GROMACS .gro file of C-alpha atoms in nm:
model
  260
    1MET     CA    1   2.156   0.719  -3.019
    2THR     CA    2   2.455   0.954  -2.958
    3ARG     CA    3   2.800   0.762  -2.965
    4ARG     CA    4   3.077   0.897  -2.741
    5PRO     CA    5   3.364   0.947  -2.966
    6PHE     CA    6   3.681   0.719  -2.889
    7ILE     CA    7   4.038   0.818  -2.950
    8ALA     CA    8   4.267   0.499  -2.884
    9GLY     CA    9   4.646   0.522  -2.902
   10ASN     CA   10   4.824   0.214  -3.040
   11TRP     CA   11   5.197   0.196  -2.927
   12LYS     CA   12   5.282  -0.090  -3.134
   13MET     CA   13   5.621  -0.263  -3.001
   14ASN     CA   14   5.751   0.087  -2.864
   15LEU     CA   15   5.862   0.188  -2.510
   16ASP     CA   16   5.952  -0.001  -2.221
   17HIS     CA   17   5.789   0.017  -1.897
   18LEU     CA   18   5.969   0.319  -1.771
   19GLN     CA   19   5.897   0.533  -2.061
   20ALA     CA   20   5.549   0.396  -2.061
   21ILE     CA   21   5.515   0.568  -1.730
   22ALA     CA   22   5.652   0.884  -1.828
   23LEU     CA   23   5.429   0.928  -2.160
   24VAL     CA   24   5.127   0.836  -1.948
   25GLN     CA   25   5.211   1.090  -1.700
   26LYS     CA   26   5.287   1.359  -1.923
   27LEU     CA   27   4.963   1.277  -2.159
   28ALA     CA   28   4.757   1.268  -1.836
   29TRP     CA   29   4.873   1.606  -1.710
   30THR     CA   30   4.855   1.780  -2.068
   31LEU     CA   31   4.468   1.663  -2.092
   32LYS     CA   32   4.397   1.803  -1.754
   33ASP     CA   33   4.588   2.113  -1.840
   34ALA     CA   34   4.350   2.161  -2.146
   35GLY     CA   35   4.032   2.101  -1.991
   36TYR     CA   36   3.987   1.727  -2.098
   37ASP     CA   37   3.643   1.622  -2.031
   38ALA     CA   38   3.635   1.210  -2.012
   39LYS     CA   39   3.231   1.249  -2.067
   40GLY     CA   40   3.267   1.380  -2.372
   41VAL     CA   41   3.555   1.165  -2.552
   42GLU     CA   42   3.696   0.824  -2.431
   43VAL     CA   43   4.062   0.780  -2.473
   44ALA     CA   44   4.252   0.475  -2.440
   45VAL     CA   45   4.621   0.354  -2.438
   46PHE     CA   46   4.741   0.008  -2.596
   47PRO     CA   47   5.086  -0.036  -2.448
   48PRO     CA   48   5.273  -0.356  -2.534
   49PHE     CA   49   5.220  -0.636  -2.309
   50THR     CA   50   5.531  -0.582  -2.094
   51ASP     CA   51   5.402  -0.235  -2.005
   52LEU     CA   52   5.069  -0.294  -1.923
   53ARG     CA   53   5.087  -0.369  -1.547
   54SER     CA   54   5.307  -0.084  -1.478
   55VAL     CA   55   5.082   0.139  -1.689
   56GLN     CA   56   4.754  -0.016  -1.522
   57THR     CA   57   4.881   0.045  -1.177
   58LEU     CA   58   4.962   0.399  -1.263
   59ILE     CA   59   4.621   0.497  -1.417
   60SER     CA   60   4.459   0.336  -1.085
   61ALA     CA   61   4.695   0.505  -0.833
   62GLU     CA   62   4.660   0.820  -0.974
   63ARG     CA   63   4.317   0.801  -1.100
   64PHE     CA   64   4.373   0.909  -1.427
   65THR     CA   65   4.077   0.927  -1.664
   66LEU     CA   66   4.226   0.689  -1.930
   67GLU     CA   67   4.139   0.349  -2.018
   68LEU     CA   68   4.376   0.062  -2.086
   69GLY     CA   69   4.390  -0.185  -2.376
   70ALA     CA   70   4.610  -0.473  -2.506
   71GLN     CA   71   4.736  -0.521  -2.863
   72ASP     CA   72   4.647  -0.877  -2.898
   73VAL     CA   73   4.506  -1.185  -2.713
   74SER     CA   74   4.538  -1.553  -2.785
   75PRO     CA   75   4.220  -1.735  -2.872
   76HIS     CA   76   4.310  -2.010  -2.592
   77GLU     CA   77   4.214  -1.977  -2.239
   78SER     CA   78   4.550  -2.147  -2.107
   79GLY     CA   79   4.802  -2.422  -2.190
   80ALA     CA   80   5.090  -2.473  -2.381
   81HIS     CA   81   5.097  -2.211  -2.597
   82THR     CA   82   5.416  -2.030  -2.562
   83GLY     CA   83   5.418  -1.647  -2.586
   84ASP     CA   84   5.033  -1.629  -2.579
   85VAL     CA   85   4.860  -1.426  -2.340
   86SER     CA   86   4.536  -1.494  -2.260
   87ALA     CA   87   4.189  -1.302  -2.200
   88ALA     CA   88   4.148  -1.406  -1.872
   89MET     CA   89   4.515  -1.243  -1.778
   90LEU     CA   90   4.440  -0.938  -1.960
   91ALA     CA   91   4.123  -0.913  -1.755
   92LYS     CA   92   4.283  -0.963  -1.441
   93LEU     CA   93   4.510  -0.646  -1.512
   94ASP     CA   94   4.189  -0.445  -1.566
   95ALA     CA   95   4.250  -0.412  -1.936
   96ARG     CA   96   3.906  -0.317  -2.086
   97TYR     CA   97   4.018  -0.338  -2.478
   98VAL     CA   98   4.197  -0.552  -2.676
   99ILE     CA   99   4.300  -0.470  -3.056
  100ILE     CA  100   4.207  -0.782  -3.268
  101GLY     CA  101   4.307  -0.849  -3.636
  102HIS     CA  102   4.524  -0.561  -3.672
  103SER     CA  103   4.667  -0.551  -4.047
  104GLU     CA  104   5.006  -0.593  -3.908
  105ARG     CA  105   4.920  -0.936  -3.717
  106ARG     CA  106   4.708  -1.023  -4.042
  107ALA     CA  107   5.043  -0.975  -4.254
  108ASP     CA  108   5.313  -1.059  -4.031
  109HIS     CA  109   5.160  -1.345  -3.854
  110HIS     CA  110   4.939  -1.469  -4.113
  111GLU     CA  111   4.626  -1.442  -3.897
  112ASP     CA  112   4.311  -1.507  -4.103
  113ASP     CA  113   3.969  -1.455  -4.027
  114ALA     CA  114   3.897  -1.790  -3.844
  115LEU     CA  115   4.168  -1.678  -3.606
  116VAL     CA  116   4.043  -1.326  -3.587
  117ASN     CA  117   3.677  -1.479  -3.522
  118ALA     CA  118   3.844  -1.713  -3.255
  119LYS     CA  119   4.033  -1.392  -3.053
  120VAL     CA  120   3.708  -1.190  -3.075
  121ARG     CA  121   3.509  -1.448  -2.925
  122ALA     CA  122   3.762  -1.525  -2.657
  123ALA     CA  123   3.812  -1.167  -2.548
  124LEU     CA  124   3.435  -1.113  -2.532
  125GLN     CA  125   3.404  -1.455  -2.305
  126HIS     CA  126   3.622  -1.249  -2.041
  127GLY     CA  127   3.429  -0.907  -2.076
  128LEU     CA  128   3.666  -0.763  -2.290
  129VAL     CA  129   3.586  -0.503  -2.586
  130PRO     CA  130   3.756  -0.616  -2.877
  131VAL     CA  131   3.838  -0.330  -3.115
  132LEU     CA  132   3.833  -0.516  -3.437
  133CYS     CA  133   4.057  -0.387  -3.746
  134VAL     CA  134   3.944  -0.417  -4.073
  135GLY     CA  135   4.099  -0.270  -4.390
  136GLU     CA  136   4.217  -0.321  -4.759
  137THR     CA  137   4.560  -0.318  -4.927
  138ALA     CA  138   4.598  -0.106  -5.218
  139GLU     CA  139   4.584  -0.357  -5.440
  140ASP     CA  140   4.241  -0.474  -5.275
  141LEU     CA  141   4.142  -0.101  -5.345
  142GLU     CA  142   4.209  -0.098  -5.690
  143ARG     CA  143   4.069  -0.447  -5.762
  144HIS     CA  144   3.739  -0.419  -5.506
  145GLY     CA  145   3.691  -0.060  -5.385
  146ALA     CA  146   3.734   0.055  -5.065
  147SER     CA  147   3.457  -0.138  -4.853
  148ALA     CA  148   3.430  -0.494  -5.006
  149VAL     CA  149   3.722  -0.593  -4.794
  150PRO     CA  150   3.669  -0.471  -4.459
  151VAL     CA  151   3.322  -0.555  -4.481
  152GLY     CA  152   3.385  -0.935  -4.554
  153GLN     CA  153   3.638  -0.923  -4.253
  154LEU     CA  154   3.406  -0.783  -4.041
  155ARG     CA  155   3.109  -1.051  -4.138
  156ALA     CA  156   3.372  -1.325  -4.081
  157ALA     CA  157   3.491  -1.182  -3.746
  158LEU     CA  158   3.142  -1.159  -3.618
  159ASP     CA  159   3.034  -1.529  -3.693
  160GLY     CA  160   2.877  -1.668  -3.372
  161VAL     CA  161   2.914  -1.325  -3.156
  162SER     CA  162   2.575  -1.224  -2.975
  163ALA     CA  163   2.395  -0.928  -3.075
  164ASP     CA  164   2.422  -0.804  -2.756
  165ALA     CA  165   2.825  -0.819  -2.754
  166GLU     CA  166   3.007  -0.494  -2.691
  167LEU     CA  167   3.276  -0.409  -2.953
  168VAL     CA  168   3.438  -0.116  -3.142
  169VAL     CA  169   3.532  -0.164  -3.507
  170ALA     CA  170   3.862   0.034  -3.656
  171TYR     CA  171   3.848   0.069  -4.029
  172GLU     CA  172   4.221   0.123  -4.115
  173PRO     CA  173   4.314   0.117  -4.474
  174VAL     CA  174   4.657  -0.077  -4.465
  175TRP     CA  175   4.803   0.135  -4.757
  176ALA     CA  176   4.762   0.467  -4.514
  177ILE     CA  177   4.898   0.292  -4.205
  178GLY     CA  178   5.247   0.462  -4.113
  179SER     CA  179   5.235   0.622  -4.473
  180GLY     CA  180   5.174   0.951  -4.403
  181LYS     CA  181   4.903   0.964  -4.623
  182ALA     CA  182   4.544   0.926  -4.492
  183ALA     CA  183   4.264   0.818  -4.636
  184THR     CA  184   3.979   1.106  -4.709
  185ALA     CA  185   3.726   1.197  -4.458
  186GLU     CA  186   3.480   1.100  -4.737
  187THR     CA  187   3.613   0.758  -4.800
  188ALA     CA  188   3.628   0.698  -4.403
  189GLN     CA  189   3.263   0.772  -4.422
  190GLU     CA  190   3.171   0.564  -4.702
  191VAL     CA  191   3.339   0.283  -4.551
  192GLY     CA  192   3.211   0.344  -4.224
  193ALA     CA  193   2.858   0.345  -4.325
  194ALA     CA  194   2.927   0.011  -4.514
  195LEU     CA  195   3.058  -0.147  -4.218
  196ARG     CA  196   2.752  -0.008  -3.994
  197GLY     CA  197   2.517  -0.186  -4.260
  198ALA     CA  198   2.683  -0.489  -4.233
  199LEU     CA  199   2.663  -0.466  -3.826
  200ARG     CA  200   2.313  -0.423  -3.893
  201GLU     CA  201   2.266  -0.711  -4.106
  202VAL     CA  202   2.461  -0.960  -3.860
  203LEU     CA  203   2.365  -0.808  -3.507
  204GLY     CA  204   2.064  -0.615  -3.537
  205ASP     CA  205   1.964  -0.232  -3.526
  206ALA     CA  206   2.082  -0.188  -3.160
  207ALA     CA  207   2.399  -0.306  -3.215
  208ALA     CA  208   2.467  -0.121  -3.534
  209GLU     CA  209   2.332   0.209  -3.372
  210ARG     CA  210   2.575   0.168  -3.050
  211THR     CA  211   2.880   0.032  -3.202
  212ARG     CA  212   3.173   0.277  -3.252
  213ILE     CA  213   3.359   0.276  -3.575
  214LEU     CA  214   3.668   0.444  -3.592
  215TYR     CA  215   3.942   0.552  -3.869
  216GLY     CA  216   4.294   0.427  -3.834
  217GLY     CA  217   4.576   0.511  -4.062
  218SER     CA  218   4.799   0.850  -4.045
  219VAL     CA  219   4.563   1.048  -3.815
  220LYS     CA  220   4.694   1.364  -3.683
  221SER     CA  221   4.564   1.683  -3.532
  222GLY     CA  222   4.537   1.856  -3.814
  223ASN     CA  223   4.295   1.599  -3.997
  224ILE     CA  224   4.112   1.480  -3.696
  225ALA     CA  225   3.840   1.705  -3.742
  226GLY     CA  226   3.732   1.615  -4.091
  227PHE     CA  227   3.697   1.227  -3.996
  228LEU     CA  228   3.495   1.314  -3.665
  229ARG     CA  229   3.273   1.548  -3.876
  230MET     CA  230   3.128   1.230  -4.061
  231PRO     CA  231   2.836   1.050  -3.904
  232ASP     CA  232   2.980   0.716  -3.916
  233VAL     CA  233   3.297   0.775  -3.798
  234ASP     CA  234   3.317   0.760  -3.416
  235GLY     CA  235   3.679   0.812  -3.332
  236ALA     CA  236   4.029   0.716  -3.424
  237LEU     CA  237   4.276   0.461  -3.374
  238VAL     CA  238   4.619   0.613  -3.365
  239GLY     CA  239   4.933   0.488  -3.431
  240GLY     CA  240   5.249   0.659  -3.447
  241ALA     CA  241   5.091   1.002  -3.309
  242SER     CA  242   4.997   0.846  -2.990
  243LEU     CA  243   5.364   0.821  -2.901
  244ASP     CA  244   5.371   1.210  -2.876
  245PRO     CA  245   5.175   1.326  -2.547
  246ALA     CA  246   5.109   1.683  -2.697
  247GLU     CA  247   4.996   1.549  -3.047
  248PHE     CA  248   4.806   1.271  -2.891
  249ALA     CA  249   4.645   1.506  -2.632
  250ALA     CA  250   4.561   1.766  -2.936
  251ILE     CA  251   4.356   1.464  -3.118
  252ALA     CA  252   4.159   1.387  -2.806
  253GLN     CA  253   4.075   1.740  -2.753
  254PHE     CA  254   3.959   1.763  -3.112
  255PRO     CA  255   3.622   1.924  -3.012
  256LYS     CA  256   3.760   2.246  -2.826
  257HIS     CA  257   4.036   2.320  -3.063
  258VAL     CA  258   3.854   2.259  -3.380
  259GLY     CA  259   3.516   2.307  -3.308
  260VAL     CA  260   3.353   1.993  -3.414
   0.00000   0.00000   0.00000
């Protein structure tokens, strides 16, 4: 099975709604000028909650070939959960994807595997595709190697998930995020293969073959080609570089520019 490469831009806590509109316009125009083919590579942006409606309206009105995602979701349907945003609310905004279990959420907000699993199930219930983040710290890497912690996080997040569920897995070594020091393509492949093996054991062969596995952590246009040459790396979850339309467009255009 051929998996369509997926380039996802996580804006984190950056850009107000006017800045978001400007960035998406420039990104869409840059991609169009470069001859971007959405059939060959899928591109999605993940703005802060406050920007989602503005970005969704722009994408829809201009018919930009970009997908929309959110950066988090509540495990709850509704009720007295101040500050939470439910999967139903995101679905009403035509969000297709939602990031779950990002290392910054795990660290800053003390999200454990049980909460990540609850969020995954909440997202799937409303037709959202979870972009499930897993990854090891530098300490984990030294003690257990690269794949042990990510595989454990994946298995916990998939508890009770149906074999026909659509999801994306993003391997983000915590020590690489924002550091400027990416993992090697070989390490990304090692962990990607281990994650696909866990998917096969938990959800079956079909799920393992169709599920896209991304690499994230200091991704740039200069190193994306190496990652995408790996058989078990199907794209990238891009952080800081996604705030630069020209750089992010260059990452998304990796087949044309670097001959992958």
